PDB file of C-alpha atoms and ligand atoms in Angstrom:
ATOM      1  CA  MET W  29      -3.295  -0.785 -34.745  1.00 72.00           C
ATOM      2  CA  GLN W  30      -0.186   1.184 -35.596  1.00 87.00           C
ATOM      3  CA  MET W  31       2.622   0.834 -33.045  1.00 95.00           C
ATOM      4  CA  LYS W  32       3.748   3.983 -31.255  1.00 97.00           C
ATOM      5  CA  PHE W  33       7.143   4.739 -29.753  1.00 98.00           C
ATOM      6  CA  VAL W  34       8.657   7.316 -27.408  1.00 98.00           C
ATOM      7  CA  ASP W  35      12.117   8.785 -26.846  1.00 98.00           C
ATOM      8  CA  ALA W  36      12.243   9.783 -23.188  1.00 98.00           C
ATOM      9  CA  HIS W  37      15.790  11.119 -23.331  1.00 98.00           C
ATOM     10  CA  ILE W  38      17.336  12.970 -26.249  1.00 98.00           C
ATOM     11  CA  HIS W  39      19.359  16.194 -26.352  1.00 98.00           C
ATOM     12  CA  LEU W  40      17.399  17.841 -29.114  1.00 97.00           C
ATOM     13  CA  SER W  41      18.702  21.169 -27.834  1.00 96.00           C
ATOM     14  CA  ASP W  42      22.313  20.123 -28.529  1.00 96.00           C
ATOM     15  CA  LYS W  43      24.180  22.251 -31.092  1.00 95.00           C
ATOM     16  CA  GLU W  44      24.875  19.155 -33.160  1.00 95.00           C
ATOM     17  CA  TYR W  45      21.172  18.960 -34.011  1.00 96.00           C
ATOM     18  CA  SER W  46      20.649  22.677 -34.593  1.00 93.00           C
ATOM     19  CA  GLY W  47      20.810  22.559 -38.391  1.00 93.00           C
ATOM     20  CA  CYS W  48      18.686  19.455 -38.773  1.00 95.00           C
ATOM     21  CA  ILE W  49      15.809  19.582 -36.327  1.00 97.00           C
ATOM     22  CA  GLU W  50      13.206  19.444 -39.110  1.00 97.00           C
ATOM     23  CA  GLU W  51      14.814  16.307 -40.447  1.00 96.00           C
ATOM     24  CA  ILE W  52      15.064  14.677 -37.018  1.00 97.00           C
ATOM     25  CA  ILE W  53      11.396  15.369 -36.299  1.00 97.00           C
ATOM     26  CA  ALA W  54      10.395  14.038 -39.711  1.00 97.00           C
ATOM     27  CA  GLU W  55      12.432  10.869 -39.141  1.00 96.00           C
ATOM     28  CA  ALA W  56      10.809  10.463 -35.750  1.00 97.00           C
ATOM     29  CA  LYS W  57       7.332  10.786 -37.228  1.00 96.00           C
ATOM     30  CA  ASP W  58       8.132   8.364 -40.049  1.00 97.00           C
ATOM     31  CA  SER W  59       9.191   5.846 -37.415  1.00 97.00           C
ATOM     32  CA  ASN W  60       6.009   6.381 -35.360  1.00 97.00           C
ATOM     33  CA  VAL W  61       7.903   8.013 -32.524  1.00 97.00           C
ATOM     34  CA  VAL W  62       5.149  10.219 -31.110  1.00 97.00           C
ATOM     35  CA  ALA W  63       6.935  11.997 -28.258  1.00 98.00           C
ATOM     36  CA  LEU W  64      10.460  13.192 -27.482  1.00 98.00           C
ATOM     37  CA  VAL W  65      11.784  14.617 -24.243  1.00 98.00           C
ATOM     38  CA  SER W  66      14.403  17.237 -25.004  1.00 98.00           C
ATOM     39  CA  ASN W  67      16.836  17.119 -22.087  1.00 98.00           C
ATOM     40  CA  SER W  68      18.924  20.150 -21.186  1.00 98.00           C
ATOM     41  CA  MET W  69      22.464  20.723 -19.931  1.00 97.00           C
ATOM     42  CA  ASP W  70      22.534  24.381 -18.872  1.00 97.00           C
ATOM     43  CA  LEU W  71      20.657  27.693 -19.303  1.00 97.00           C
ATOM     44  CA  GLU W  72      21.160  27.955 -23.050  1.00 97.00           C
ATOM     45  CA  THR W  73      19.924  24.432 -23.801  1.00 97.00           C
ATOM     46  CA  SER W  74      17.054  24.827 -21.320  1.00 98.00           C
ATOM     47  CA  ILE W  75      15.843  27.876 -23.238  1.00 98.00           C
ATOM     48  CA  ARG W  76      16.291  26.030 -26.521  1.00 98.00           C
ATOM     49  CA  SER W  77      14.395  22.969 -25.249  1.00 98.00           C
ATOM     50  CA  LEU W  78      11.450  25.192 -24.343  1.00 98.00           C
ATOM     51  CA  ARG W  79      11.541  26.856 -27.734  1.00 98.00           C
ATOM     52  CA  LEU W  80      11.442  23.427 -29.411  1.00 98.00           C
ATOM     53  CA  THR W  81       8.289  22.540 -27.475  1.00 98.00           C
ATOM     54  CA  GLU W  82       6.651  25.622 -28.972  1.00 98.00           C
ATOM     55  CA  GLN W  83       7.778  24.705 -32.468  1.00 97.00           C
ATOM     56  CA  TYR W  84       6.639  21.096 -32.161  1.00 97.00           C
ATOM     57  CA  PRO W  85       3.762  21.092 -29.688  1.00 96.00           C
ATOM     58  CA  ARG W  86       2.569  17.725 -28.394  1.00 94.00           C
ATOM     59  CA  MET W  87       5.566  16.091 -30.045  1.00 96.00           C
ATOM     60  CA  VAL W  88       8.500  17.656 -28.183  1.00 98.00           C
ATOM     61  CA  TYR W  89       8.458  17.952 -24.388  1.00 98.00           C
ATOM     62  CA  ALA W  90      11.127  19.609 -22.279  1.00 98.00           C
ATOM     63  CA  ALA W  91      13.235  18.616 -19.304  1.00 98.00           C
ATOM     64  CA  LEU W  92      15.183  21.562 -17.896  1.00 98.00           C
ATOM     65  CA  GLY W  93      18.225  21.455 -15.667  1.00 98.00           C
ATOM     66  CA  ILE W  94      21.977  21.488 -15.255  1.00 97.00           C
ATOM     67  CA  HIS W  95      24.013  18.437 -16.205  1.00 96.00           C
ATOM     68  CA  PRO W  96      26.926  17.459 -13.936  1.00 95.00           C
ATOM     69  CA  TRP W  97      29.302  17.977 -16.903  1.00 94.00           C
ATOM     70  CA  ASN W  98      28.309  21.643 -16.992  1.00 93.00           C
ATOM     71  CA  VAL W  99      28.768  22.228 -13.293  1.00 91.00           C
ATOM     72  CA  GLY W 100      32.500  23.000 -13.465  1.00 91.00           C
ATOM     73  CA  ALA W 101      32.109  26.239 -15.420  1.00 91.00           C
ATOM     74  CA  LEU W 102      28.751  27.120 -13.919  1.00 91.00           C
ATOM     75  CA  ALA W 103      28.372  30.609 -12.452  1.00 92.00           C
ATOM     76  CA  GLU W 104      26.048  31.180  -9.503  1.00 94.00           C
ATOM     77  CA  GLU W 105      24.037  33.530 -11.699  1.00 96.00           C
ATOM     78  CA  GLU W 106      23.359  30.823 -14.298  1.00 96.00           C
ATOM     79  CA  LEU W 107      22.229  28.392 -11.624  1.00 96.00           C
ATOM     80  CA  GLN W 108      19.769  30.995 -10.361  1.00 97.00           C
ATOM     81  CA  GLN W 109      18.538  31.702 -13.891  1.00 97.00           C
ATOM     82  CA  VAL W 110      17.851  28.026 -14.602  1.00 97.00           C
ATOM     83  CA  MET W 111      16.006  27.710 -11.313  1.00 97.00           C
ATOM     84  CA  GLU W 112      13.932  30.815 -12.083  1.00 97.00           C
ATOM     85  CA  LEU W 113      13.146  29.507 -15.554  1.00 97.00           C
ATOM     86  CA  ILE W 114      11.874  26.198 -14.142  1.00 97.00           C
ATOM     87  CA  SER W 115       9.860  28.012 -11.515  1.00 96.00           C
ATOM     88  CA  GLU W 116       8.389  30.428 -14.045  1.00 96.00           C
ATOM     89  CA  LYS W 117       7.439  27.746 -16.564  1.00 95.00           C
ATOM     90  CA  ARG W 118       6.317  25.038 -14.172  1.00 94.00           C
ATOM     91  CA  GLU W 119       2.662  25.340 -15.206  1.00 92.00           C
ATOM     92  CA  ASN W 120       3.598  24.928 -18.874  1.00 95.00           C
ATOM     93  CA  ASP W 121       2.287  21.513 -19.960  1.00 94.00           C
ATOM     94  CA  ALA W 122       5.319  20.971 -22.165  1.00 96.00           C
ATOM     95  CA  LEU W 123       7.731  21.223 -19.230  1.00 97.00           C
ATOM     96  CA  ILE W 124       7.499  17.690 -17.932  1.00 98.00           C
ATOM     97  CA  ALA W 125      10.691  17.077 -15.947  1.00 98.00           C
ATOM     98  CA  ILE W 126      13.874  18.374 -14.399  1.00 98.00           C
ATOM     99  CA  GLY W 127      16.835  16.942 -16.263  1.00 95.00           C
ATOM    100  CA  GLU W 128      19.399  16.023 -17.076  1.00 97.00           C
ATOM    101  CA  ILE W 129      20.783  16.307 -13.561  1.00 98.00           C
ATOM    102  CA  GLY W 130      22.942  14.064 -11.423  1.00 98.00           C
ATOM    103  CA  LEU W 131      26.417  13.216 -10.254  1.00 97.00           C
ATOM    104  CA  ASP W 132      29.359  11.979 -12.322  1.00 96.00           C
ATOM    105  CA  HIS W 133      32.261  10.157 -10.735  1.00 95.00           C
ATOM    106  CA  LYS W 134      34.595  11.246 -13.538  1.00 94.00           C
ATOM    107  CA  TYR W 135      34.407  14.826 -12.262  1.00 91.00           C
ATOM    108  CA  ALA W 136      35.131  13.934  -8.650  1.00 89.00           C
ATOM    109  CA  LYS W 137      37.356  17.025  -8.315  1.00 91.00           C
ATOM    110  CA  ILE W 138      34.287  19.240  -8.299  1.00 94.00           C
ATOM    111  CA  TRP W 139      32.234  16.845  -6.204  1.00 94.00           C
ATOM    112  CA  ASP W 140      31.000  19.444  -3.708  1.00 95.00           C
ATOM    113  CA  LYS W 141      29.792  21.754  -6.432  1.00 95.00           C
ATOM    114  CA  GLN W 142      28.115  18.854  -8.255  1.00 96.00           C
ATOM    115  CA  MET W 143      26.385  17.915  -5.032  1.00 97.00           C
ATOM    116  CA  MET W 144      25.267  21.504  -4.395  1.00 97.00           C
ATOM    117  CA  VAL W 145      23.728  21.858  -7.869  1.00 97.00           C
ATOM    118  CA  PHE W 146      22.139  18.398  -7.725  1.00 98.00           C
ATOM    119  CA  ASN W 147      20.604  19.240  -4.341  1.00 97.00           C
ATOM    120  CA  GLU W 148      19.150  22.487  -5.675  1.00 97.00           C
ATOM    121  CA  MET W 149      17.607  20.654  -8.616  1.00 98.00           C
ATOM    122  CA  LEU W 150      16.161  17.909  -6.398  1.00 98.00           C
ATOM    123  CA  HIS W 151      14.642  20.498  -4.060  1.00 97.00           C
ATOM    124  CA  LEU W 152      12.967  22.203  -7.017  1.00 97.00           C
ATOM    125  CA  ALA W 153      11.567  18.877  -8.209  1.00 98.00           C
ATOM    126  CA  GLU W 154      10.245  18.254  -4.728  1.00 97.00           C
ATOM    127  CA  ARG W 155       8.670  21.682  -4.527  1.00 97.00           C
ATOM    128  CA  PHE W 156       6.957  21.556  -7.916  1.00 97.00           C
ATOM    129  CA  ASP W 157       6.264  17.818  -7.937  1.00 97.00           C
ATOM    130  CA  LEU W 158       8.200  17.365 -11.171  1.00 98.00           C
ATOM    131  CA  PRO W 159       9.913  14.122 -12.239  1.00 98.00           C
ATOM    132  CA  VAL W 160      13.718  14.006 -12.321  1.00 98.00           C
ATOM    133  CA  ILE W 161      15.870  12.511 -15.074  1.00 98.00           C
ATOM    134  CA  ILE W 162      19.152  11.426 -13.565  1.00 98.00           C
ATOM    135  CA  HIS W 163      22.663  10.872 -14.899  1.00 97.00           C
ATOM    136  CA  SER W 164      24.566   8.598 -12.517  1.00 96.00           C
ATOM    137  CA  ARG W 165      27.845   7.503 -14.098  1.00 95.00           C
ATOM    138  CA  GLY W 166      29.805   5.776 -11.341  1.00 94.00           C
ATOM    139  CA  THR W 167      27.389   7.176  -8.758  1.00 96.00           C
ATOM    140  CA  THR W 168      24.233   5.076  -9.073  1.00 96.00           C
ATOM    141  CA  ALA W 169      24.600   3.386  -5.679  1.00 96.00           C
ATOM    142  CA  LYS W 170      25.231   6.726  -3.975  1.00 96.00           C
ATOM    143  CA  ILE W 171      22.256   8.363  -5.703  1.00 97.00           C
ATOM    144  CA  VAL W 172      19.852   5.513  -4.937  1.00 97.00           C
ATOM    145  CA  GLU W 173      20.965   5.752  -1.330  1.00 96.00           C
ATOM    146  CA  MET W 174      20.451   9.523  -1.078  1.00 96.00           C
ATOM    147  CA  LEU W 175      17.157   9.957  -2.972  1.00 97.00           C
ATOM    148  CA  PRO W 176      14.811   8.625  -0.263  1.00 96.00           C
ATOM    149  CA  SER W 177      15.690  11.644   1.893  1.00 96.00           C
ATOM    150  CA  TYR W 178      13.832  13.775  -0.674  1.00 97.00           C
ATOM    151  CA  ASN W 179      10.122  13.680  -1.254  1.00 96.00           C
ATOM    152  CA  LEU W 180      10.338  12.693  -4.916  1.00 97.00           C
ATOM    153  CA  LYS W 181       7.560  10.695  -6.472  1.00 92.00           C
ATOM    154  CA  ARG W 182       8.941  10.247  -9.950  1.00 98.00           C
ATOM    155  CA  VAL W 183      12.572   9.332 -10.556  1.00 98.00           C
ATOM    156  CA  LEU W 184      14.081   8.140 -13.814  1.00 98.00           C
ATOM    157  CA  LEU W 185      17.597   6.703 -13.869  1.00 98.00           C
ATOM    158  CA  HIS W 186      18.861   7.238 -17.380  1.00 97.00           C
ATOM    159  CA  TRP W 187      21.130   4.621 -19.051  1.00 96.00           C
ATOM    160  CA  PHE W 188      21.302   2.473 -15.912  1.00 96.00           C
ATOM    161  CA  SER W 189      24.277   0.154 -16.318  1.00 93.00           C
ATOM    162  CA  ASN W 190      25.729  -0.795 -12.964  1.00 89.00           C
ATOM    163  CA  PRO W 191      26.035  -1.938 -10.306  1.00 92.00           C
ATOM    164  CA  ILE W 192      23.343  -4.458 -11.108  1.00 93.00           C
ATOM    165  CA  SER W 193      22.989  -5.089  -7.360  1.00 92.00           C
ATOM    166  CA  VAL W 194      21.389  -1.648  -6.966  1.00 96.00           C
ATOM    167  CA  LEU W 195      18.762  -2.349  -9.612  1.00 96.00           C
ATOM    168  CA  SER W 196      16.277  -4.165  -7.383  1.00 95.00           C
ATOM    169  CA  LYS W 197      16.470  -1.376  -4.790  1.00 96.00           C
ATOM    170  CA  ALA W 198      15.779   1.215  -7.492  1.00 96.00           C
ATOM    171  CA  VAL W 199      12.794  -0.762  -8.786  1.00 96.00           C
ATOM    172  CA  GLU W 200      11.547  -1.333  -5.245  1.00 96.00           C
ATOM    173  CA  ASN W 201      11.651   2.443  -4.660  1.00 96.00           C
ATOM    174  CA  GLY W 202       9.441   2.868  -7.729  1.00 97.00           C
ATOM    175  CA  TYR W 203      12.126   4.407  -9.928  1.00 98.00           C
ATOM    176  CA  TYR W 204      11.970   4.068 -13.691  1.00 98.00           C
ATOM    177  CA  ILE W 205      14.908   3.297 -15.933  1.00 98.00           C
ATOM    178  CA  THR W 206      15.596   4.337 -19.523  1.00 98.00           C
ATOM    179  CA  GLU W 207      17.649   2.234 -21.880  1.00 98.00           C
ATOM    180  CA  GLY W 208      18.622   2.989 -25.435  1.00 98.00           C
ATOM    181  CA  PRO W 209      20.598   1.701 -28.419  1.00 98.00           C
ATOM    182  CA  PRO W 210      23.048  -0.401 -26.299  1.00 98.00           C
ATOM    183  CA  THR W 211      20.065  -2.692 -25.624  1.00 98.00           C
ATOM    184  CA  ALA W 212      20.776  -4.097 -29.082  1.00 97.00           C
ATOM    185  CA  TYR W 213      24.408  -5.076 -28.427  1.00 97.00           C
ATOM    186  CA  SER W 214      25.582  -4.664 -24.814  1.00 97.00           C
ATOM    187  CA  ASN W 215      25.368  -7.740 -22.598  1.00 97.00           C
ATOM    188  CA  GLY W 216      25.435  -5.562 -19.484  1.00 96.00           C
ATOM    189  CA  ILE W 217      22.481  -3.464 -20.606  1.00 97.00           C
ATOM    190  CA  ARG W 218      20.609  -6.540 -21.824  1.00 97.00           C
ATOM    191  CA  GLU W 219      21.026  -8.009 -18.358  1.00 97.00           C
ATOM    192  CA  VAL W 220      19.507  -4.862 -16.810  1.00 97.00           C
ATOM    193  CA  VAL W 221      16.559  -5.088 -19.216  1.00 98.00           C
ATOM    194  CA  ARG W 222      16.127  -8.785 -18.439  1.00 98.00           C
ATOM    195  CA  ARG W 223      15.944  -8.093 -14.725  1.00 97.00           C
ATOM    196  CA  ILE W 224      13.587  -5.153 -14.530  1.00 96.00           C
ATOM    197  CA  PRO W 225       9.841  -5.333 -14.885  1.00 98.00           C
ATOM    198  CA  LEU W 226       8.660  -3.879 -18.189  1.00 98.00           C
ATOM    199  CA  THR W 227       6.418  -1.528 -16.203  1.00 98.00           C
ATOM    200  CA  SER W 228       9.553   0.280 -14.912  1.00 98.00           C
ATOM    201  CA  LEU W 229      11.191   0.720 -18.292  1.00 98.00           C
ATOM    202  CA  LEU W 230      11.326   3.574 -20.798  1.00 98.00           C
ATOM    203  CA  THR W 231      13.207   3.981 -24.071  1.00 98.00           C
ATOM    204  CA  GLU W 232      15.750   6.631 -25.030  1.00 98.00           C
ATOM    205  CA  THR W 233      18.386   7.485 -27.618  1.00 98.00           C
ATOM    206  CA  ASP W 234      20.484  10.022 -25.662  1.00 97.00           C
ATOM    207  CA  GLY W 235      21.219  11.563 -29.091  1.00 95.00           C
ATOM    208  CA  PRO W 236      23.382  13.125 -30.334  1.00 96.00           C
ATOM    209  CA  VAL W 237      25.553  10.537 -28.533  1.00 96.00           C
ATOM    210  CA  ARG W 238      26.637   8.122 -31.243  1.00 96.00           C
ATOM    211  CA  PHE W 239      26.665   4.328 -31.100  1.00 97.00           C
ATOM    212  CA  PHE W 240      29.397   2.636 -33.053  1.00 97.00           C
ATOM    213  CA  LYS W 241      28.334  -0.979 -32.767  1.00 96.00           C
ATOM    214  CA  GLN W 242      25.913  -2.841 -35.005  1.00 94.00           C
ATOM    215  CA  PRO W 243      23.276  -2.022 -36.155  1.00 96.00           C
ATOM    216  CA  PHE W 244      23.921   1.701 -35.552  1.00 96.00           C
ATOM    217  CA  ASN W 245      27.489   1.901 -36.904  1.00 95.00           C
ATOM    218  CA  GLY W 246      28.159   5.484 -35.825  1.00 96.00           C
ATOM    219  CA  LYS W 247      25.327   6.931 -37.887  1.00 96.00           C
ATOM    220  CA  ARG W 248      23.790  10.166 -36.610  1.00 95.00           C
ATOM    221  CA  THR W 249      21.557   9.215 -33.692  1.00 96.00           C
ATOM    222  CA  THR W 250      17.882   9.899 -34.284  1.00 97.00           C
ATOM    223  CA  PRO W 251      14.626   8.888 -32.606  1.00 97.00           C
ATOM    224  CA  ALA W 252      14.234   6.544 -35.572  1.00 97.00           C
ATOM    225  CA  PHE W 253      16.498   4.180 -33.561  1.00 98.00           C
ATOM    226  CA  ILE W 254      13.740   3.639 -31.003  1.00 98.00           C
ATOM    227  CA  PRO W 255      11.863   0.858 -32.855  1.00 98.00           C
ATOM    228  CA  THR W 256      15.146  -1.133 -32.901  1.00 98.00           C
ATOM    229  CA  VAL W 257      15.508  -0.615 -29.141  1.00 98.00           C
ATOM    230  CA  VAL W 258      11.932  -1.800 -28.563  1.00 98.00           C
ATOM    231  CA  LYS W 259      12.535  -4.822 -30.776  1.00 98.00           C
ATOM    232  CA  SER W 260      15.592  -5.734 -28.690  1.00 98.00           C
ATOM    233  CA  ILE W 261      13.614  -5.389 -25.467  1.00 98.00           C
ATOM    234  CA  ALA W 262      10.887  -7.644 -26.876  1.00 98.00           C
ATOM    235  CA  GLU W 263      13.501 -10.217 -27.807  1.00 98.00           C
ATOM    236  CA  ILE W 264      15.107 -10.132 -24.336  1.00 98.00           C
ATOM    237  CA  LYS W 265      11.736 -10.416 -22.633  1.00 98.00           C
ATOM    238  CA  SER W 266      10.357 -12.979 -25.133  1.00 98.00           C
ATOM    239  CA  MET W 267       7.355 -10.793 -25.814  1.00 98.00           C
ATOM    240  CA  GLU W 268       5.552  -9.415 -28.849  1.00 98.00           C
ATOM    241  CA  VAL W 269       7.050  -6.142 -30.092  1.00 98.00           C
ATOM    242  CA  ALA W 270       3.576  -4.554 -30.146  1.00 97.00           C
ATOM    243  CA  SER W 271       2.917  -5.382 -26.491  1.00 98.00           C
ATOM    244  CA  VAL W 272       6.284  -3.949 -25.450  1.00 98.00           C
ATOM    245  CA  ALA W 273       5.684  -0.775 -27.476  1.00 98.00           C
ATOM    246  CA  GLU W 274       2.236  -0.351 -25.951  1.00 97.00           C
ATOM    247  CA  GLN W 275       3.475  -0.819 -22.382  1.00 98.00           C
ATOM    248  CA  ILE W 276       6.326   1.655 -22.862  1.00 98.00           C
ATOM    249  CA  VAL W 277       3.967   4.325 -24.187  1.00 98.00           C
ATOM    250  CA  LYS W 278       1.767   3.675 -21.155  1.00 97.00           C
ATOM    251  CA  ASN W 279       4.792   4.001 -18.862  1.00 98.00           C
ATOM    252  CA  PHE W 280       5.666   7.305 -20.515  1.00 98.00           C
ATOM    253  CA  GLU W 281       2.144   8.666 -20.002  1.00 98.00           C
ATOM    254  CA  GLU W 282       2.071   7.572 -16.376  1.00 98.00           C
ATOM    255  CA  PHE W 283       5.550   8.735 -15.486  1.00 98.00           C
ATOM    256  CA  PHE W 284       5.347  12.161 -17.125  1.00 98.00           C
ATOM    257  CA  ARG W 285       1.565  12.524 -16.623  1.00 97.00           C
ATOM    258  CA  VAL W 286       0.858  13.396 -20.236  1.00 96.00           C
ATOM    259  CA  ARG W 287      -1.591  12.070 -22.767  1.00 93.00           C
ATOM    260  CA  LEU W 288       0.124  11.328 -26.043  1.00 91.00           C
ATOM    261  CA  HIS W 289      -1.421  12.104 -29.367  1.00 72.00           C
ATOM    262  CA  PRO W 290      -0.729  10.071 -32.454  1.00 57.00           C
ATOM    263  CA  SER W 291       1.268  12.153 -34.916  1.00 49.00           C
TER     264      SER W 291
HETATM  265 ZN1   ZN X 317      21.751  12.556 -21.726  1.00 63.11          ZN
END
């Protein structure tokens, strides 16, 4: 049987990809990547993510939301528009999550506004029973501590790196984690992968973020990197690549509640 792969976190709606979406999708298909979740940053990228799901049905799925990096310049009106868009499209099968949302320690100056936006997004997820895809740079411990006060059934911590001490709590709470290209070269990320059960793990690229270490060498990030990520996970877990690939596809289907179709 042909192996299948998934990219649970890519910014397909990013301007950097706008001239080459066809190519990116073709590369994904050639690499047997059968589903991509286009994460959003603001209103514009949320609209674009939805449009991409129409252009590539059953291949591209959308996560809509406001990223903590976009909170600084965010007008109240835009926040309302994103919330209305999510509410309006919530029955759309291609809208499968709220993301990318979260808190970023680097922007501590606008902490209260970050917290306000994050809260709004979490309340929406609660209300519509949608999964959340969370960015938690420097804030993972705080986020894992605050999430249980919401009624959220499906939480994904994207690019979990530290503190490793919070990992078991996150897994215990039933949260999923996505890891990407650093799985091939970062000891910290490899340690995370070693410690979490495969049933809690998903794969991502976070493209167009670039990875400058081997074997990626700063090349344009595409879903075609996913098989390398899965190979690294298999190596870390001393498992067959095919079994890892199969479990991750299963995790994707369970977490996002979708049935994937071979491309
Ligand atoms: Zn991201």
